[in-house]
Coordinates of C-alpha atoms in Angstrom, one line a residue:
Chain A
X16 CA 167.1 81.4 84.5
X17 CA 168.1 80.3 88.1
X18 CA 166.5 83.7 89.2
X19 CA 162.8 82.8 88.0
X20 CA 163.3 79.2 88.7
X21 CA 164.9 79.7 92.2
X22 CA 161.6 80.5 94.2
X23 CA 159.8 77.9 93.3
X24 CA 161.8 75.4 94.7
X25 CA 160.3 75.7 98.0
X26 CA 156.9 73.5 97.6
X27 CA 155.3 76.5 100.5
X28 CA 156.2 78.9 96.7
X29 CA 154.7 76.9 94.5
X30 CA 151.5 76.5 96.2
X31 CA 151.6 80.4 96.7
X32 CA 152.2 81.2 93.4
X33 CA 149.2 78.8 92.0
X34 CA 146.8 80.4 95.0
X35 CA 147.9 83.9 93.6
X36 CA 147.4 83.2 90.0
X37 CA 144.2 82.1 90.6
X38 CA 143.2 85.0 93.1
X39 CA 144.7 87.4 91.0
X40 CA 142.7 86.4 87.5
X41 CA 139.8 85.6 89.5
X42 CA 139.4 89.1 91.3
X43 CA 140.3 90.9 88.0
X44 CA 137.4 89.5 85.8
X45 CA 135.2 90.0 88.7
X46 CA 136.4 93.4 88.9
X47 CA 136.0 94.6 85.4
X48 CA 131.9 94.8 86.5
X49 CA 132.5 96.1 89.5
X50 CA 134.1 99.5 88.0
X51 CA 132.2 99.3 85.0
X52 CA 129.1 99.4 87.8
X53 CA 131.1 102.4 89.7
X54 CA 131.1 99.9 92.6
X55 CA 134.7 100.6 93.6
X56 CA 134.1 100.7 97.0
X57 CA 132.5 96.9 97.8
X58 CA 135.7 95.0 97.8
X59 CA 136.7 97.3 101.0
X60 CA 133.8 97.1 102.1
X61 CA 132.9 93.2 102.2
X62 CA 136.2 93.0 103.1
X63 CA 135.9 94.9 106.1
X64 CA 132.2 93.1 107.0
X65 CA 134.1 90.1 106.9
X66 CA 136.0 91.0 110.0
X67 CA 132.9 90.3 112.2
X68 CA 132.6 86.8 110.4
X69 CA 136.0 86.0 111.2
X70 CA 135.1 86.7 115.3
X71 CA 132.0 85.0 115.2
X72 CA 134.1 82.3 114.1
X73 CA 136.5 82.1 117.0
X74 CA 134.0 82.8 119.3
X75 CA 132.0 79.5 117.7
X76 CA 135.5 77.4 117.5
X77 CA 135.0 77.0 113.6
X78 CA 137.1 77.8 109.8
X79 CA 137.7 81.4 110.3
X80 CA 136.9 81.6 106.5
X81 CA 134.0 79.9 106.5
X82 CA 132.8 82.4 109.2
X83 CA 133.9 85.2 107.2
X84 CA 132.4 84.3 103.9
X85 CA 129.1 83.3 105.7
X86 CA 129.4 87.3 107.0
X87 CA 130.2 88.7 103.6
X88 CA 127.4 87.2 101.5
X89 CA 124.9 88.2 104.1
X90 CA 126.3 91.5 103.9
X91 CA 126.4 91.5 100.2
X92 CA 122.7 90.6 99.9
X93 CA 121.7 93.1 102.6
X94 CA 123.7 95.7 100.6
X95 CA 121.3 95.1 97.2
X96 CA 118.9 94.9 99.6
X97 CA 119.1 97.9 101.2
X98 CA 119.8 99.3 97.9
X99 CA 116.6 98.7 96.4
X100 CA 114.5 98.8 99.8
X101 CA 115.8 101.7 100.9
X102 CA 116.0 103.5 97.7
X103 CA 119.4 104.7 98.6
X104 CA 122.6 104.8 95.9
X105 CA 124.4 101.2 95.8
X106 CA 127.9 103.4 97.6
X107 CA 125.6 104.1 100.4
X108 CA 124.0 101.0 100.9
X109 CA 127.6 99.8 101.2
X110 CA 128.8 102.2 103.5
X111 CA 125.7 101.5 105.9
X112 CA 126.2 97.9 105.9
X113 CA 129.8 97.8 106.1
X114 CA 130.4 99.7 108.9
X115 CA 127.8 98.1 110.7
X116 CA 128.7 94.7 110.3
X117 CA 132.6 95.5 110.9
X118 CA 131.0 97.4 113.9
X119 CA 130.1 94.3 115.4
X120 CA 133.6 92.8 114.9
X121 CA 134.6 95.0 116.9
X122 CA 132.3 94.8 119.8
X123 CA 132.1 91.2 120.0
X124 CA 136.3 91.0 120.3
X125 CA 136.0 94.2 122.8
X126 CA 134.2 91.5 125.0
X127 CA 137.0 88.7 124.9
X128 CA 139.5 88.8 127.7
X129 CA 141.6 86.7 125.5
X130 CA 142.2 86.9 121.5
X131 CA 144.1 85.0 120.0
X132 CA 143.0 85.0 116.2
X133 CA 146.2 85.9 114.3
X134 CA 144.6 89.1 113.2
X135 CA 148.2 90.3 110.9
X136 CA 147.3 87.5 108.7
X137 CA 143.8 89.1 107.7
X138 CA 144.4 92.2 107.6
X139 CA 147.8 91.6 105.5
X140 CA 147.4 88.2 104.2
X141 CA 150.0 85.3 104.1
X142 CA 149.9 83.7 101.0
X143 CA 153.4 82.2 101.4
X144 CA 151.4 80.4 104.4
X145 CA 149.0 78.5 102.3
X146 CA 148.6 75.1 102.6
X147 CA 147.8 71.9 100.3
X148 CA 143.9 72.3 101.9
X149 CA 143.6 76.1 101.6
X150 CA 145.1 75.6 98.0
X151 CA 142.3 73.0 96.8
X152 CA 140.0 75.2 98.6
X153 CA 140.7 78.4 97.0
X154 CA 141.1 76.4 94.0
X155 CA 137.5 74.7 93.9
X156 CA 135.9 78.5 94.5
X157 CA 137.7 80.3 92.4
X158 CA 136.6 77.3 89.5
X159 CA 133.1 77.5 90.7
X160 CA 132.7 81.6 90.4
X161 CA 134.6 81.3 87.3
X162 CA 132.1 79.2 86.0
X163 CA 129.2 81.0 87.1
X164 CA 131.1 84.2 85.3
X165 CA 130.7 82.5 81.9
X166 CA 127.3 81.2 82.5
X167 CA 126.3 84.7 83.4
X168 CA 128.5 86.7 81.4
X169 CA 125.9 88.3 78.7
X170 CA 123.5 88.8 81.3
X171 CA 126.0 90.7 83.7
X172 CA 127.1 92.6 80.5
X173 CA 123.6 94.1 79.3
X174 CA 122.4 94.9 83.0
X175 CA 125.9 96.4 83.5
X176 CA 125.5 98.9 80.6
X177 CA 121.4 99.2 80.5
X178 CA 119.7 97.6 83.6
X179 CA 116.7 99.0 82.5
X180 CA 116.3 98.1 79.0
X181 CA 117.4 95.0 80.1
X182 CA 114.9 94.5 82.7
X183 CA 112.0 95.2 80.1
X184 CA 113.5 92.8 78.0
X185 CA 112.9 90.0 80.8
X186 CA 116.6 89.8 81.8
X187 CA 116.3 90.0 85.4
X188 CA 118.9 93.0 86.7
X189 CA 117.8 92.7 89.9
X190 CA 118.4 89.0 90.1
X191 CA 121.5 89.6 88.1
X192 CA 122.9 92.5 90.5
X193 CA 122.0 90.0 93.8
X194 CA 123.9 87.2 91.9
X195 CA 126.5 89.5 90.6
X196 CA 127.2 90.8 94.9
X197 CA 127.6 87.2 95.9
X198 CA 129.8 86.4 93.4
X199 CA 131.8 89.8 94.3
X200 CA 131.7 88.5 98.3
X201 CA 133.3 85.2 97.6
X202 CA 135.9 86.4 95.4
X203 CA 137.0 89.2 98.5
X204 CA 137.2 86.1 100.7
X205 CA 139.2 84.0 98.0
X206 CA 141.6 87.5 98.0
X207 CA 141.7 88.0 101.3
X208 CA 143.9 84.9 102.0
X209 CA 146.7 86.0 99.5
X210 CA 146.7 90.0 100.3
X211 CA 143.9 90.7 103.5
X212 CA 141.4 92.6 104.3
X213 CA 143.0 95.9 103.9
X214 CA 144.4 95.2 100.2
X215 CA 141.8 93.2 98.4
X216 CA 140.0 96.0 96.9
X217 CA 143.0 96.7 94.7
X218 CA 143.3 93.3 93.3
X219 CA 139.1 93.9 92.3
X220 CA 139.8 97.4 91.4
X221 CA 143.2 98.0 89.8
X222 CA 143.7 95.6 87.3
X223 CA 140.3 96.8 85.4
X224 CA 140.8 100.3 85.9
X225 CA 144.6 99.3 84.2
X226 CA 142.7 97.9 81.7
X227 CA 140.0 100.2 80.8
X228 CA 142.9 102.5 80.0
X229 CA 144.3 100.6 77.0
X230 CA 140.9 99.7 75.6
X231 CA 137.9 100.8 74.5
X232 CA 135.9 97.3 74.0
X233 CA 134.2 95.4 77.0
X234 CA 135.9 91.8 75.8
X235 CA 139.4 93.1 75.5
X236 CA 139.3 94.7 78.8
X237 CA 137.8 92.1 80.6
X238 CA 141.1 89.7 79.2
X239 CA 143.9 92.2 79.6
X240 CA 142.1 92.8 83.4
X241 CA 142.6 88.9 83.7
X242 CA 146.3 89.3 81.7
X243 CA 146.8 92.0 84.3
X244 CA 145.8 90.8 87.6
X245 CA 148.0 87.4 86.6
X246 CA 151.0 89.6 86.0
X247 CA 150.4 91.5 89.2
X248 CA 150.0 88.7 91.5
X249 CA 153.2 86.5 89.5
X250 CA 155.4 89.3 89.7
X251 CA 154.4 90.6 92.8
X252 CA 155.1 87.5 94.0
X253 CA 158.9 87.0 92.6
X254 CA 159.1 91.0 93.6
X255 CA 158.6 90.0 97.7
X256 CA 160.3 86.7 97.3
X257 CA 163.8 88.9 96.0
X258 CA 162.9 92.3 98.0
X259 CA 161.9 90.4 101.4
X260 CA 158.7 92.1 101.9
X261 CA 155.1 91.2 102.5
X262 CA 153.9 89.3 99.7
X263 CA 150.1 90.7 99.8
X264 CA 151.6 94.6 99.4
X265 CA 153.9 93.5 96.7
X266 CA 151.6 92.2 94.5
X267 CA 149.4 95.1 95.4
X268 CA 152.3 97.7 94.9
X269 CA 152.9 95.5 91.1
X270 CA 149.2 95.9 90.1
X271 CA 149.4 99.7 90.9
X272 CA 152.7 100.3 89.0
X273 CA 150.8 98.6 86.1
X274 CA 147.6 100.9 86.5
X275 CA 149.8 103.8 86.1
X276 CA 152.0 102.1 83.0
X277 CA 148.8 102.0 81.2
X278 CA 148.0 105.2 82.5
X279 CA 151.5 106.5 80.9
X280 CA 150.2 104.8 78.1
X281 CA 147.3 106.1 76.7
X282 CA 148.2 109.2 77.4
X283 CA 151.0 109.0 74.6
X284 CA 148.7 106.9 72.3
X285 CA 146.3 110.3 72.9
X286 CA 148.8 112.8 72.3
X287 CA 149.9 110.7 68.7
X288 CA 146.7 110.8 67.7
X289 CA 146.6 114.5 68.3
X290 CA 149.6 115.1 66.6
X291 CA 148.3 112.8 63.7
X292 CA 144.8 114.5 63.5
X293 CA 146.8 118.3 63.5
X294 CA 149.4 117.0 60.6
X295 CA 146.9 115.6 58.2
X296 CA 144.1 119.2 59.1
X297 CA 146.9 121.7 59.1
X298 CA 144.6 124.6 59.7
X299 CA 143.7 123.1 62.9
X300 CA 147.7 123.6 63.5
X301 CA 147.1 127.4 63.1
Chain B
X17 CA 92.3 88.5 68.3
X18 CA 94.0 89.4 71.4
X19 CA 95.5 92.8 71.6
X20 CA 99.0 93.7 71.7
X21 CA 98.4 95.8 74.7
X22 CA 95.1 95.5 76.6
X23 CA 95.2 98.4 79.8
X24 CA 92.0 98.3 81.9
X25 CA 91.4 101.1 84.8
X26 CA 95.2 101.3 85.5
X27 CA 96.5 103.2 88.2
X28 CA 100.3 104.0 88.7
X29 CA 101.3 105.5 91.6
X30 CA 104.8 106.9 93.4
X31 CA 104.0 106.5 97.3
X32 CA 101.1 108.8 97.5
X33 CA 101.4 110.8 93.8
X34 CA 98.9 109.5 91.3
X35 CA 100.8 109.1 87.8
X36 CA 98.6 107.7 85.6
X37 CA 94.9 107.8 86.8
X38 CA 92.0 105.0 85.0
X39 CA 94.2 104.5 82.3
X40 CA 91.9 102.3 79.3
X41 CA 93.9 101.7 76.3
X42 CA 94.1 99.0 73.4
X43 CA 96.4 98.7 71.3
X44 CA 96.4 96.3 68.0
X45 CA 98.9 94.1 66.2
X46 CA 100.6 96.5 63.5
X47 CA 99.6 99.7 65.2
X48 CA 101.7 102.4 65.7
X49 CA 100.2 104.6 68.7
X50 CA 101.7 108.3 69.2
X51 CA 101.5 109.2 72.7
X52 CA 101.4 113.1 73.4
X53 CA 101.2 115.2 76.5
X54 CA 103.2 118.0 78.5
X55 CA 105.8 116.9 80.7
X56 CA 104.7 115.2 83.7
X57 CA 101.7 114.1 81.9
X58 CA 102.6 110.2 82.8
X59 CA 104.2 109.5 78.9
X60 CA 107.5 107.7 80.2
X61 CA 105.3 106.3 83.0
X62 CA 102.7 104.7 81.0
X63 CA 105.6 103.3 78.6
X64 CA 107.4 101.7 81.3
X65 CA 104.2 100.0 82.8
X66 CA 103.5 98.5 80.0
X67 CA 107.4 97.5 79.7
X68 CA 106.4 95.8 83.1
X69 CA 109.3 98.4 84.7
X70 CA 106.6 99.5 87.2
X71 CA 104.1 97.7 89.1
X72 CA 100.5 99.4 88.6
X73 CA 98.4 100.1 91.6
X74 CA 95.1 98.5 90.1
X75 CA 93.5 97.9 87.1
X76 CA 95.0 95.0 84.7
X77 CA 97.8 95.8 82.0
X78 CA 97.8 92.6 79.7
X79 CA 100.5 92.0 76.8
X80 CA 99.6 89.7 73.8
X81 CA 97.2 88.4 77.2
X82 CA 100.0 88.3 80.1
X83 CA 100.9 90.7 82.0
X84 CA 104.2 92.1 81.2
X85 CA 106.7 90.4 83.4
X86 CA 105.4 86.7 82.6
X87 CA 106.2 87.0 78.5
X88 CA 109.2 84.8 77.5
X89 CA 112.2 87.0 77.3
X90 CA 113.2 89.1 74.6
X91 CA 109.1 90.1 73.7
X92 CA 109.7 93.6 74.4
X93 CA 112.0 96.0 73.6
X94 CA 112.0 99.5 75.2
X95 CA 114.0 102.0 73.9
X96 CA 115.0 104.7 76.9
X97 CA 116.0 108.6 76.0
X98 CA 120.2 108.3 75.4
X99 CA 120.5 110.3 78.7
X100 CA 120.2 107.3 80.7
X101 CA 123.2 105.3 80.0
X102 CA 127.2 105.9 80.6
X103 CA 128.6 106.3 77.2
X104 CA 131.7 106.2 78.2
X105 CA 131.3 102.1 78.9
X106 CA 133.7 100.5 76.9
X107 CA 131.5 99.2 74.0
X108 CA 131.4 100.1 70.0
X109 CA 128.2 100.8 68.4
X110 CA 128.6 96.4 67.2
X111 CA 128.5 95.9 70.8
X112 CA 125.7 98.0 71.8
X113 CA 123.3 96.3 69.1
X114 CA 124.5 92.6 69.7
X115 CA 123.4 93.1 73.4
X116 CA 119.9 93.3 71.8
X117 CA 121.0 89.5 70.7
X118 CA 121.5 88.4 74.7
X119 CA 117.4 88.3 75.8
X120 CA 117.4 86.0 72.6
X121 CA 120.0 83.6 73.4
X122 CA 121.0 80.8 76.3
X123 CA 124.1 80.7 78.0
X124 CA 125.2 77.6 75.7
X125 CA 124.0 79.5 72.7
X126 CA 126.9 81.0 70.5
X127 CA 126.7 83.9 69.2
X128 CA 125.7 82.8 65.8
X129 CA 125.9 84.0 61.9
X130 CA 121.7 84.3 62.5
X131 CA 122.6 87.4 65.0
X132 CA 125.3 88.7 63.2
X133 CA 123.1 89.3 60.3
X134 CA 120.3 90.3 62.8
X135 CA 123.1 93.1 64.3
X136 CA 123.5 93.6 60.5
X137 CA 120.0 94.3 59.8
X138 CA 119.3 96.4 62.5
X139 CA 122.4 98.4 61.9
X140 CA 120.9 99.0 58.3
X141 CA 117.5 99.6 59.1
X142 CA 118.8 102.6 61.2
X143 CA 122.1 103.6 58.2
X144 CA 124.4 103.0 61.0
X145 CA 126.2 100.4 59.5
X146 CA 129.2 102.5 58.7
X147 CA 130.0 103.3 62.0
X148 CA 129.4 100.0 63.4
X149 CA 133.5 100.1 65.2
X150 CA 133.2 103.6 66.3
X151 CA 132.8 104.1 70.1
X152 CA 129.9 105.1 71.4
X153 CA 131.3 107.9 73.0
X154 CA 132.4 109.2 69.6
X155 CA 129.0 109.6 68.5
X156 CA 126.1 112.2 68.3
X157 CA 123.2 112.4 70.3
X158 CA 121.0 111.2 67.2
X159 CA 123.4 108.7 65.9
X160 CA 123.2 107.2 69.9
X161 CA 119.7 107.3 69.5
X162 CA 119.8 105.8 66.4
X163 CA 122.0 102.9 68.2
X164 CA 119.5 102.2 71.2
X165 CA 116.6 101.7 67.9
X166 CA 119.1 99.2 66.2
X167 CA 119.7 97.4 69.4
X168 CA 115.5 97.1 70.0
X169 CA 115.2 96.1 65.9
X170 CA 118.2 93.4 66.5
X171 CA 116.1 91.8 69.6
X172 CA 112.7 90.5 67.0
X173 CA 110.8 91.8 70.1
X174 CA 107.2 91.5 69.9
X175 CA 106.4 95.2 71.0
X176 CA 108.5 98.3 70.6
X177 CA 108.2 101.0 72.8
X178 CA 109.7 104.2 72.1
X179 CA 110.1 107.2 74.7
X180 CA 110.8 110.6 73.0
X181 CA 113.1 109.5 70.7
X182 CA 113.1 112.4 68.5
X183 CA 114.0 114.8 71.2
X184 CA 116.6 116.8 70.2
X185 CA 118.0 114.6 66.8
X186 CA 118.6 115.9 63.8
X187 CA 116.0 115.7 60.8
X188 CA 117.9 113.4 59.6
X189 CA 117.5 111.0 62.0
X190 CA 114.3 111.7 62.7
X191 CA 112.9 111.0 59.1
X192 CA 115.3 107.6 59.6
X193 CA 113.2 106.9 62.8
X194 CA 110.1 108.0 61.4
X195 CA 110.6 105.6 58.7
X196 CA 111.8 102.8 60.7
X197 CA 108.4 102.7 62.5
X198 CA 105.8 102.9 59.5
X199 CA 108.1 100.2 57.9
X200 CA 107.8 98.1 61.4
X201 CA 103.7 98.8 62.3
X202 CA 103.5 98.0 58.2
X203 CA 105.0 94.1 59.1
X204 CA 102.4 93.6 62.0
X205 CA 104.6 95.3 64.9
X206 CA 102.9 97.3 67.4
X207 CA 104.9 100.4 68.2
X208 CA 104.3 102.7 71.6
X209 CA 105.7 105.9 71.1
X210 CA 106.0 109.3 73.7
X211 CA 106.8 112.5 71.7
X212 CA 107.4 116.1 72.1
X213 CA 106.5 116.9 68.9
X214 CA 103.2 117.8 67.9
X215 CA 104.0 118.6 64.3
X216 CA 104.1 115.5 62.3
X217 CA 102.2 113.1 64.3
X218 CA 100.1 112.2 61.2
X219 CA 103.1 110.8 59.3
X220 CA 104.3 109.0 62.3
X221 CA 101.1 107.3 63.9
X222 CA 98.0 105.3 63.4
X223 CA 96.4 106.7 66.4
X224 CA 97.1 109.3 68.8
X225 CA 96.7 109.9 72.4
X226 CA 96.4 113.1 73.9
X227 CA 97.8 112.2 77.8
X228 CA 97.9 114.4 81.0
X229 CA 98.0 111.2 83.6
X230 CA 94.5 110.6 82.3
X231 CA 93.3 109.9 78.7
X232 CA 92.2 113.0 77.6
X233 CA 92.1 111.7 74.0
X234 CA 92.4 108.9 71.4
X235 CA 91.7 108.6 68.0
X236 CA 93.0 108.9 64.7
X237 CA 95.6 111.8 64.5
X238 CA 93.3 113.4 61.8
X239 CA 90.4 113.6 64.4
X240 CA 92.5 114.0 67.3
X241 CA 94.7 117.5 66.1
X242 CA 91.6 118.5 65.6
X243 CA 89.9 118.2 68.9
X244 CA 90.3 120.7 72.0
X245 CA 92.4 117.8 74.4
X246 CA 95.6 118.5 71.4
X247 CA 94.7 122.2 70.7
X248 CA 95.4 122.7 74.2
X249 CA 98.6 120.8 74.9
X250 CA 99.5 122.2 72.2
X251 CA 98.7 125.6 73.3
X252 CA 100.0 124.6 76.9
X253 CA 103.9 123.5 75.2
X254 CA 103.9 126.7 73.3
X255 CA 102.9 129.2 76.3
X256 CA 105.2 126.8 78.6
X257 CA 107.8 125.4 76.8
X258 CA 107.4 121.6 78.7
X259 CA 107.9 122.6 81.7
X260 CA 105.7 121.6 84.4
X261 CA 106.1 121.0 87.8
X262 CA 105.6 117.1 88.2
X263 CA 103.8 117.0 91.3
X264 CA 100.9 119.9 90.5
X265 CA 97.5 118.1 90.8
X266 CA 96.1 117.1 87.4
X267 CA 92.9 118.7 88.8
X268 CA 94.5 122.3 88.7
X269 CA 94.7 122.5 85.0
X270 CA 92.4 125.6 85.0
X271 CA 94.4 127.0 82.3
X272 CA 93.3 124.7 80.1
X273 CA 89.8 123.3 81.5
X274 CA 88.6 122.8 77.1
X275 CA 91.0 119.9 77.2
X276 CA 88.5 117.5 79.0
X277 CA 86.9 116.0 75.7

């Protein structure tokens, strides 16, 4: 008992654990439409546009989150944007935008002397570093993107699976995509503090893709996505606290040992069903 | 009384290619209007103008008397062809249909017993009740289309608009459909509906429209099989199969100049 109780008697533990809970169910239910819209690549790539908000920032002398999340919904609207101006696929729309804003990261630290932004912590993350302020803050937006999910959740759904029909239908998709991009952008930032810039996509991606192994129903995935990316982020957690390693690639490394669990999974619930459908047609057998 | 669909001089256009040129078109309460021409001829177009999917260039396109994109939600239902959708999204045929339930409902609105028996309904009216749990990946290409009617039936829309959904179902199906329709213009609903087939149009329709990005013809099927506009697309999907290429100039139809009524 001692072992699970042990970490958590450091109060910096606790308030990593609650941060990582709520990054990891938060980025999983986000990320159940971002697969289901074959839009695996926008955690990276907000993630990575986030990197010029994060200079701009420094350069102003303000929150280096603030200056990132600024950065990433302007990017995510200029990616629909661009999407629908440009008549381009959504994967390349990201991959203009992306590099272009991360582009300018770049160029405006390449013209400072002096940097002295703690750069490991966003590419990485430090969750163990959170404090009481960073907590209420990731707290308050994960609550408030959460509660847009569930205000928003049929109308995500139908323009996930038919944008068209449901456009004629008067559900905005357009609308619902822009919406659906911001809400994508300040979840990357929310996940950027517990495993950086370089790992966030997984905790958008992995958890859904675990899940849309093991079920075939929207609802059902979207909970064991949320099940999963609690699990990951908990046990990743206890895993880096025990192994001494980096928290944010932990939690990362748990979520992809689940993906391939479930993987391992369905592949034997396929192969007894096989096996079921060849006993009961024995000619098929032959 | 002000018609279901009221289309005045419309003009839809991609960039610089004219789709649908001076389209007039009026379409009742209860009526169910077949809409017939090779491909290319501006079928899917004209369906998804009127769905309010496509701005028009000029002219006016009125609905019940608004355009398109200002009626509440949920007032009309288009039904795509299957090929535009990911089967493989993790939905059962239930799920499909109830999302015909969402333009219908609020966010604080809970998914009721009045929508379950609507999904019910639907599901009935198409004889899909059966396989309401199966995935929709598990199912035909006539029992998907089947699925995208039930979802349309489940939303009470206010007009139905149908593109080719007969191509390539089985008869079965397509008697299902064909009933579905005169059982829907018969309770006041007007139905817009593209087809391939040129076979059956009187059992289907109330009127007919013969369309190669113009209106070539409209009428009553009776009178419209029997004019030159339907003898020659007709004549044109027989010699051609459908093929077409989409961007030759309606003007160079020379092949079949008898189909200018």
């Amino acid at each position: 008992m001692n072992v699970l109780t042990a970490p958590f008697a450091y109060p910096f533990m606790m308030r990593a654990a609650i941060a990582a809970l709520a990054v990891g169910v938060l980025c999983a239910a986000m990320g159940t439409f971002v697969i289901l819209r074959k839009l695996a690549f926008i955690g990276d790539g907000i993630a990575h546009a986030s990197f010029a908000g994060i200079v701009i920032a420094y350069l102003r002398g303000s929150n280096y989150y603030l200056g990132a999340a600024v950065v990433a919904v302007l990017t995510a609207l200029g990616i629909g944007f661009v999407h629908r101006r440009g008549r381009i696929s959504m994967d390349t729309s990201i991959g203009v935008l992306f590099t272009g804003a991360f582009a300018l990261g770049v160029f405006l630290m390449s013209r400072q002397s002096n940097y002295a932004v703690d750069l490991e912590s966003f590419l990485f993350g430090n969750i163990l570093a959170v404090q009481q302020r960073d907590l209420e803050i990731v707290l308050g937006l994960t609550i408030g993107v959460a509660i847009a999910l569930l205000v928003l959740y049929r109308g995500l759904l139908s323009t996930t699976f038919d944008p068209v029909v449901a456009e004629a239908s008067g559900i905005r998709a357009g609308v619902y995509e822009y919406v659906l991009l911001v809400l994508v952008a300040l979840t990357v930032i929310i996940g950027i503090q517990s495993v950086g810039i370089v790992l966030v996509a997984a905790l958008l991606v992995t958890p859904a893709a675990a899940a849309y192994q093991l079920t075939k129903r929207f609802a059902p995935m979207f909970g064991l996505s949320m099940l999963f990316g609690a699990v990951s982020s908990i046990g990743g957690l206890y895993l880096s606290y025990y192994a001494r390693g980096s928290s944010g690639a932990t939690i990362v490394l748990f979520t992809t040992m689940l993906f391939f669990l479930a993987l391992a999974l369905r592949s034997v619930r396929q192969s007894a069903a096989r096996r079921t459908i060849h006993a009961s047609s024995p000619a098929l057998s032959k | 009384m002000t018609a279901a669909v009221d289309a005045r001089d419309v003009e839809v256009r991609y960039d610089d290619f004219v789709a649908l040129d001076t389209i007039a078109l009026r379409v009742e309460p209860g009526e169910a209007l077949g809409i017939v021409g090779p491909n290319g001829s501006g079928k899917s177009t004209l369906l998804k103008a009127v769905a309010g999917l496509l701005p028009i260039a000029s002219g006016t396109l009125h609905v019940f008397g608004q355009p398109p994109r200002r009626l509440p939600v949920g007032s009309i239902a288009y039904v795509p062809q299957v090929e535009t959708v990911d089967w493989s999204f993790p939905a059962s045929v239930w799920d499909v249909v109830a999302m015909g339930r969402f333009p219908r409902l609020r966010f604080w609105n809970r998914f009721g017993a009045a929508d379950r028996a609507a999904v019910e309904h639907a599901l009935d009216a198409v004889d899909m009740r059966s396989l309401a749990h199966r995935h929709i990946a598990e199912l035909s290409g006539g029992q998907q289309q089947r699925v995208f009617v039930a979802r349309a039936l489940a939303q009470h829309p206010r007009v139905l608009l149908l593109d080719e959904p007969t191509t390539g179902v089985d008869a079965a199906t397509e008697a299902a459909l064909r009933e579905v329709v005169r059982e829907l213009a018969r309770g006041g609903l007007p139905v817009l509906m593209s087809t391939h087939d040129l076979e059956s149009v009187e059992r289907w329709f109330d009127r007919l429209m013969v369309l190669d990005r113009r209106v070539l013809a409209i009428g009553t099927p009776r009178d419209v099989v029997e004019g030159g506009a339907y003898a020659s697309i007709r004549e044109h999907v027989h010699t051609h199969g459908h093929l077409r290429l989409d961007h030759e100039p309606h003007e160079a139809h020379a092949f079949h100049p008898e189909i200018h009524p």
